[in-house]
PDB file of C-alpha atoms in Angstrom:
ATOM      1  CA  UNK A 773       0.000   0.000   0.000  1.00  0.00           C
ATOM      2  CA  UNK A 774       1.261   3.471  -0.567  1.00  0.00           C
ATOM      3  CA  UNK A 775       1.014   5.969   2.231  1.00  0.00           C
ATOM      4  CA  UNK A 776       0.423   9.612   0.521  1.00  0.00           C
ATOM      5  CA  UNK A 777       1.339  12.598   2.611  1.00  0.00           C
ATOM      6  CA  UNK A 778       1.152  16.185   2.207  1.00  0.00           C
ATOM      7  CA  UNK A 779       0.905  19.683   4.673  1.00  0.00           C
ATOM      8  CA  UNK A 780      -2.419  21.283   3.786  1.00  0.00           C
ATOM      9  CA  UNK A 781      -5.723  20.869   2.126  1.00  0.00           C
ATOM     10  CA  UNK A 782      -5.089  22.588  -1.170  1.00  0.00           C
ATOM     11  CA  UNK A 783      -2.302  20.141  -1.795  1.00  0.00           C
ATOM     12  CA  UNK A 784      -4.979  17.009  -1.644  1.00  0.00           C
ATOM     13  CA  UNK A 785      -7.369  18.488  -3.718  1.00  0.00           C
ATOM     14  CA  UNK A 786      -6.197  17.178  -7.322  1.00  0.00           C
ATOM     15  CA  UNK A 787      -6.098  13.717  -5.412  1.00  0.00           C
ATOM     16  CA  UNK A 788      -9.089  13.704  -3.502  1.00  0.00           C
ATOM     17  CA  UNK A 789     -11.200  14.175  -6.765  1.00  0.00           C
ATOM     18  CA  UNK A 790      -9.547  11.142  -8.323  1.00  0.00           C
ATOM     19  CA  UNK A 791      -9.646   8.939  -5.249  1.00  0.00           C
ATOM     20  CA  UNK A 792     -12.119   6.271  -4.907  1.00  0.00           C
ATOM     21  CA  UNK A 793     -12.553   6.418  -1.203  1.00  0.00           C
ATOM     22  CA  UNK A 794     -13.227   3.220   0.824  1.00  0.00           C
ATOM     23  CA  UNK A 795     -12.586   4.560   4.619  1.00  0.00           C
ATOM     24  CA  UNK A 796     -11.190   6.983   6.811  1.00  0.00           C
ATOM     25  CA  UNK A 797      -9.339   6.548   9.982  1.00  0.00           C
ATOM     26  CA  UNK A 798      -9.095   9.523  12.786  1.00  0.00           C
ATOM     27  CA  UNK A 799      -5.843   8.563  14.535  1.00  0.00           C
ATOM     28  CA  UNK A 800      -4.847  11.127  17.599  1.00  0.00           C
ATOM     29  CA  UNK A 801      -5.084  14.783  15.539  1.00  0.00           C
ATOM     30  CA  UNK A 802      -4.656  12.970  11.935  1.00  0.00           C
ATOM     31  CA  UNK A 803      -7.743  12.167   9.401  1.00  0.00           C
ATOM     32  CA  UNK A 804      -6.461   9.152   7.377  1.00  0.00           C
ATOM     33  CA  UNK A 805      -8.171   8.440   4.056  1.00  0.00           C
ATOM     34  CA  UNK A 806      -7.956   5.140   2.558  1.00  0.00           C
ATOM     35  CA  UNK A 807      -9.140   4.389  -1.257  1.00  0.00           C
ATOM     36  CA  UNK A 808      -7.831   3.590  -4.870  1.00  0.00           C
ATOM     37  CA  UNK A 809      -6.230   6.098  -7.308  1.00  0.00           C
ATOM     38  CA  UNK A 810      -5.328   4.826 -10.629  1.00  0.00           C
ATOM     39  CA  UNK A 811      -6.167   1.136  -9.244  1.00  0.00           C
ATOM     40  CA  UNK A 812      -3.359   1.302  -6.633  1.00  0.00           C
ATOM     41  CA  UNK A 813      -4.772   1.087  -3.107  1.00  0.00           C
ATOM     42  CA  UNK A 814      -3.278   4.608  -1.113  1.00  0.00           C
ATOM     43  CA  UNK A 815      -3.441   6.215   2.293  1.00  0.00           C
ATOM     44  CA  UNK A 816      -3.445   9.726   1.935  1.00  0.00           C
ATOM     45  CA  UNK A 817      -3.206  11.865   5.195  1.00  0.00           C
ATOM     46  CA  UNK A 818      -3.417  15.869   5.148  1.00  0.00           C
ATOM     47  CA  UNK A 819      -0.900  16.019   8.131  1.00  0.00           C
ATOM     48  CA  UNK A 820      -0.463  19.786   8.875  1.00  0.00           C
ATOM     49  CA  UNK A 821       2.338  21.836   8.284  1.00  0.00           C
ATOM     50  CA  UNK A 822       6.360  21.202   9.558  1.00  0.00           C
ATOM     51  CA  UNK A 823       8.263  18.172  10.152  1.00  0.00           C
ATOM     52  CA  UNK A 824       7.070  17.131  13.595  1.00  0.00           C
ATOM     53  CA  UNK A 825       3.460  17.086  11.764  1.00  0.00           C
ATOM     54  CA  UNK A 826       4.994  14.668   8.976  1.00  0.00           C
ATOM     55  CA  UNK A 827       6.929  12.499  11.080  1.00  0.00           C
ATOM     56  CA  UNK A 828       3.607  11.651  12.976  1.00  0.00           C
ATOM     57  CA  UNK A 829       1.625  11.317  10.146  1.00  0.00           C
ATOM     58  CA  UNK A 830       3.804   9.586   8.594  1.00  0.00           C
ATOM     59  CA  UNK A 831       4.402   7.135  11.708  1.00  0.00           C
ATOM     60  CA  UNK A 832       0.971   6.574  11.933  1.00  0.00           C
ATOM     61  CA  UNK A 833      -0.203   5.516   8.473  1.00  0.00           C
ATOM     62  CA  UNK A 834       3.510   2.875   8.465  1.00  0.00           C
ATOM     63  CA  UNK A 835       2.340   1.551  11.802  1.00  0.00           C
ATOM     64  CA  UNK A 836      -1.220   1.301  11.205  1.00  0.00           C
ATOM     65  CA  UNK A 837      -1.520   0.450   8.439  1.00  0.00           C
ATOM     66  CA  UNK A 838       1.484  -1.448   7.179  1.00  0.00           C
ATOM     67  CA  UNK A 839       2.120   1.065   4.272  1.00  0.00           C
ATOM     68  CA  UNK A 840       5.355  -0.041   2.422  1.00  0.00           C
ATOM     69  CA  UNK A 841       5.814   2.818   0.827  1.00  0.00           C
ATOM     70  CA  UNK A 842       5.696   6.738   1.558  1.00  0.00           C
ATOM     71  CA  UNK A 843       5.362   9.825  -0.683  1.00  0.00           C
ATOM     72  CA  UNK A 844       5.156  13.312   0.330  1.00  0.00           C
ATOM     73  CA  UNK A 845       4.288  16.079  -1.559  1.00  0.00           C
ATOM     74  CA  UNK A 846       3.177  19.194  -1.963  1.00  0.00           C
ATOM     75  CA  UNK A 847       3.706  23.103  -3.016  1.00  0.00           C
ATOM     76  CA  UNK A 848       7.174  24.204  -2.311  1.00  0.00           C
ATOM     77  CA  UNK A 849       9.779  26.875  -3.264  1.00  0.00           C
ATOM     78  CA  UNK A 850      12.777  26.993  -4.750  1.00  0.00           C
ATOM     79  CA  UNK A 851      16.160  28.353  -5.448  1.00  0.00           C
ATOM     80  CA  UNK A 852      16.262  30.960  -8.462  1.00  0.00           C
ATOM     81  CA  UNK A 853      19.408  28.599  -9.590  1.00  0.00           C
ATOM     82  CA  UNK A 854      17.870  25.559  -9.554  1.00  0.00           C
ATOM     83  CA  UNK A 855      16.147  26.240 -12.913  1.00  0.00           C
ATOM     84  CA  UNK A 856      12.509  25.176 -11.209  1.00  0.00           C
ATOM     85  CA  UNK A 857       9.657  27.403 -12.358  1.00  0.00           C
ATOM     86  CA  UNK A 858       6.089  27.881 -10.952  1.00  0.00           C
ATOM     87  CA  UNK A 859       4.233  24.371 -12.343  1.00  0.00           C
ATOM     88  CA  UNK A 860       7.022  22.181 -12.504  1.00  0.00           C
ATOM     89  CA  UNK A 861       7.504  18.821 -11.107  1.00  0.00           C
ATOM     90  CA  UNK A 862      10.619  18.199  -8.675  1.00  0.00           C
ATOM     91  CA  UNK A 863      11.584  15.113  -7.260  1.00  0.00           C
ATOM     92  CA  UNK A 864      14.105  14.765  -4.731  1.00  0.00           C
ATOM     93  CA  UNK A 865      17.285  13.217  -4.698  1.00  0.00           C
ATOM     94  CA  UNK A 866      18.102  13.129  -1.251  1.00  0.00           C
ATOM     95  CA  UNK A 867      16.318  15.192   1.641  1.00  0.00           C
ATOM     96  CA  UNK A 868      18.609  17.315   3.576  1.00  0.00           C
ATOM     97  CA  UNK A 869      17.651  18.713   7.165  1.00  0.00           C
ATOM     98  CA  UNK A 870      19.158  21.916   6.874  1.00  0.00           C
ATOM     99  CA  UNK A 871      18.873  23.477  10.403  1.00  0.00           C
ATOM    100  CA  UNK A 872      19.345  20.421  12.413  1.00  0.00           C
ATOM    101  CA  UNK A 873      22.573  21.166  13.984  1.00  0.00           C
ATOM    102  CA  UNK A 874      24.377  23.869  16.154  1.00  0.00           C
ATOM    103  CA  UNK A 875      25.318  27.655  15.879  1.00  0.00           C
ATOM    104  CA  UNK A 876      28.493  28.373  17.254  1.00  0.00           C
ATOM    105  CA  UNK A 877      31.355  31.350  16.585  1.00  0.00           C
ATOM    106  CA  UNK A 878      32.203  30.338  13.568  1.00  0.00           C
ATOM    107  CA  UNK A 879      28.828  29.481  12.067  1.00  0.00           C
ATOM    108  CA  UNK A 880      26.374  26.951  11.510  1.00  0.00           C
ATOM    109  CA  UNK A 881      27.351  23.316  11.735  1.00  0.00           C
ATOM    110  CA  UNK A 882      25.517  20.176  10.828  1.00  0.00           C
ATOM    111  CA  UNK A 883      24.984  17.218  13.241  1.00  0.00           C
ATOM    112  CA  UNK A 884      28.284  15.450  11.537  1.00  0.00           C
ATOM    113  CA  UNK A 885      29.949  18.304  13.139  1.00  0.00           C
ATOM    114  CA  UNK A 886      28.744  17.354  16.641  1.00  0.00           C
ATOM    115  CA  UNK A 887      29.006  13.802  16.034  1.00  0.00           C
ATOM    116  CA  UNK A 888      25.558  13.023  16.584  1.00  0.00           C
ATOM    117  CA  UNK A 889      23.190  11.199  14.098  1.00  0.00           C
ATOM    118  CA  UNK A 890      20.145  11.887  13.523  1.00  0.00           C
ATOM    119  CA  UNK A 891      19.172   8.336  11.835  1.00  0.00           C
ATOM    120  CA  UNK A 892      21.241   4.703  12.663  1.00  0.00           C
ATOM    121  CA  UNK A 893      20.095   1.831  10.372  1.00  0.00           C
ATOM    122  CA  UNK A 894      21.252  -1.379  10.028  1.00  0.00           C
ATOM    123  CA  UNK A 895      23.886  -0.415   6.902  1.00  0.00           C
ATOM    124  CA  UNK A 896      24.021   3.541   7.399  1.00  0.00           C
ATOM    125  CA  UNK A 897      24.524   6.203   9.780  1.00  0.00           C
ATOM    126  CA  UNK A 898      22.633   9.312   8.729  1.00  0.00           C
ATOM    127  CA  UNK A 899      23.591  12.893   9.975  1.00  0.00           C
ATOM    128  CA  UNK A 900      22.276  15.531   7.877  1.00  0.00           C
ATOM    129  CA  UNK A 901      21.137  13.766   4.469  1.00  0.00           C
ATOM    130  CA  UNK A 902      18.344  11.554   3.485  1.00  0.00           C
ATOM    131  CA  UNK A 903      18.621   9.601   0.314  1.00  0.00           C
ATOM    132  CA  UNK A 904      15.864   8.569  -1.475  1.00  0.00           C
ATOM    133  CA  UNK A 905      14.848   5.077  -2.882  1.00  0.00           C
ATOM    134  CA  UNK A 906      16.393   5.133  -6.248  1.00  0.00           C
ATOM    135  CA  UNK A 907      14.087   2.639  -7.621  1.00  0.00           C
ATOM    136  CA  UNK A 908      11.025   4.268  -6.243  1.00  0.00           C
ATOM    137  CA  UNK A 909      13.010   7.591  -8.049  1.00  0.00           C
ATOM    138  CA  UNK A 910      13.720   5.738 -11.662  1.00  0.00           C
ATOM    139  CA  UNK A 911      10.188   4.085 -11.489  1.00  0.00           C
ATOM    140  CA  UNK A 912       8.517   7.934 -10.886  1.00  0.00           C
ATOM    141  CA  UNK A 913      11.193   9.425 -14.289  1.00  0.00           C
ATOM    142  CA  UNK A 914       9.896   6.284 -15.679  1.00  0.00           C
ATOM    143  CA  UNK A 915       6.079   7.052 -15.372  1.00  0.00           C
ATOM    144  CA  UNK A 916       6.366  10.974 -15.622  1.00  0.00           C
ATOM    145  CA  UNK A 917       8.738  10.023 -19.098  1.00  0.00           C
ATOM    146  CA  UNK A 918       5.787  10.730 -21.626  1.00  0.00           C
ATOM    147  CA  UNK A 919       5.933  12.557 -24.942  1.00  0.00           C
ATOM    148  CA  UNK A 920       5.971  16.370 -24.167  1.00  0.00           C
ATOM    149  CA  UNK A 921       2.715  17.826 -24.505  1.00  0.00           C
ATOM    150  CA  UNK A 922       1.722  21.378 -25.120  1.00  0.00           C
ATOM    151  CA  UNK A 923       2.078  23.083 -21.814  1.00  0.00           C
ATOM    152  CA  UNK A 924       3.579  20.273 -19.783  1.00  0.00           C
ATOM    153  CA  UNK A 925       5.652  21.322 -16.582  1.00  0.00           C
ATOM    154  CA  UNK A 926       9.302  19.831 -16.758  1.00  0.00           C
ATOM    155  CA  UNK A 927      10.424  17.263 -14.568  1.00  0.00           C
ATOM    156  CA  UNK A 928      13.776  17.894 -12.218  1.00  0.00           C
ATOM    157  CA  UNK A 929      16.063  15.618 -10.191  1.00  0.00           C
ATOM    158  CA  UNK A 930      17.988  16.984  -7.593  1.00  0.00           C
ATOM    159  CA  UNK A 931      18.307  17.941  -3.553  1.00  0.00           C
ATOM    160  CA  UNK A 932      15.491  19.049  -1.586  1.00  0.00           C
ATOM    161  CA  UNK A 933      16.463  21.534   1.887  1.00  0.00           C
ATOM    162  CA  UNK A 934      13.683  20.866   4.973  1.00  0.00           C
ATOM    163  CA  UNK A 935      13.683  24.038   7.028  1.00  0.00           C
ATOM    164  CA  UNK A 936      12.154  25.135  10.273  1.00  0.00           C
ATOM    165  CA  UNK A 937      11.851  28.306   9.303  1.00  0.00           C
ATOM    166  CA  UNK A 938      11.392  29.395   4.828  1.00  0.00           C
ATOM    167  CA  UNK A 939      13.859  31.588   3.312  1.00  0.00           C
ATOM    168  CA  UNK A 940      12.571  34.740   2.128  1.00  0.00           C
ATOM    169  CA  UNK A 941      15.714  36.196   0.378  1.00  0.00           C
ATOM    170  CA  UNK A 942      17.765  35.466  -3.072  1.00  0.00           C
TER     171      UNK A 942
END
């Protein structure tokens, strides 16, 4: 089952009037919609905005309900470099958590400065930088590969930044 995840209502709408809904789940604060889209059977959660509200949404709908795999989306910004424009489709590369860490003298530094991780797996040790699944990532190119269409967004591959707090300068 794939768990879908994103911060507010406006995000869900293109979803919600595709889904074929089959149940919903109220789980502590979190309304958890269960259904079919495109004949896959999906969770999709509108979990409220900033990471502690995604890590518990997306908690829940693993732990509850077994999902295997987790997708987040949603409206976001980016950097004037990055060559992203309003419409587009971005997929992320890795995830980095780009406050989690310590200001000192000389500046910011990341949790690899302080020696703490913020993830331990079985293979990895993660301190600032999430990597995503690259088959899930080749098998989402591979579906949004289509002939270009008059008017389709472009698709980009790259890093994503998670912040606590949104830049709101060049």
């Amino acid at each position: 089952m794939i768990a879908l995840l994103c911060s507010v209502q406006a995000e869900a709408q293109l979803l919600l009037a595709h889904l074929v809904v089959t149940g919903m789940t109220r789980l502590g604060s979190k309304s958890i919609i269960a259904g079919t889209l495109a004949g896959q059977q999906v969770l999709l959660c509108v979990g409220g905005m900033g990471k502690v509200n995604a890590a518990h949404a997306a908690a829940l709908m693993i732990a509850e309900f077994s999902a295997d795999r987790l997708l987040i989306f949603g409206v976001g910004g980016a950097y004037p470099a990055s060559g992203a424009v309003v419409g587009d489709i971005v997929l992320a590369q890795v995830e980095i958590a780009g406050d989690e860490g310590v200001l000192t003298h000389d500046g910011f530094k990341d949790m690899e400065y302080i020696g703490i991780p913020l993830l331990k797996t079985a293979t990895s040790v993660i301190f600032t930088t999430y990597p995503a699944s690259e088959p899930l990532l080749k098998q989402a190119l591979r579906t949004l590969d289509s002939p270009s269409e008059p008017g389709r967004t472009d698709v980009h591959v790259g890093p994503f930044v998670t912040l606590s707090t949104c830049t709101g300068t060049t």
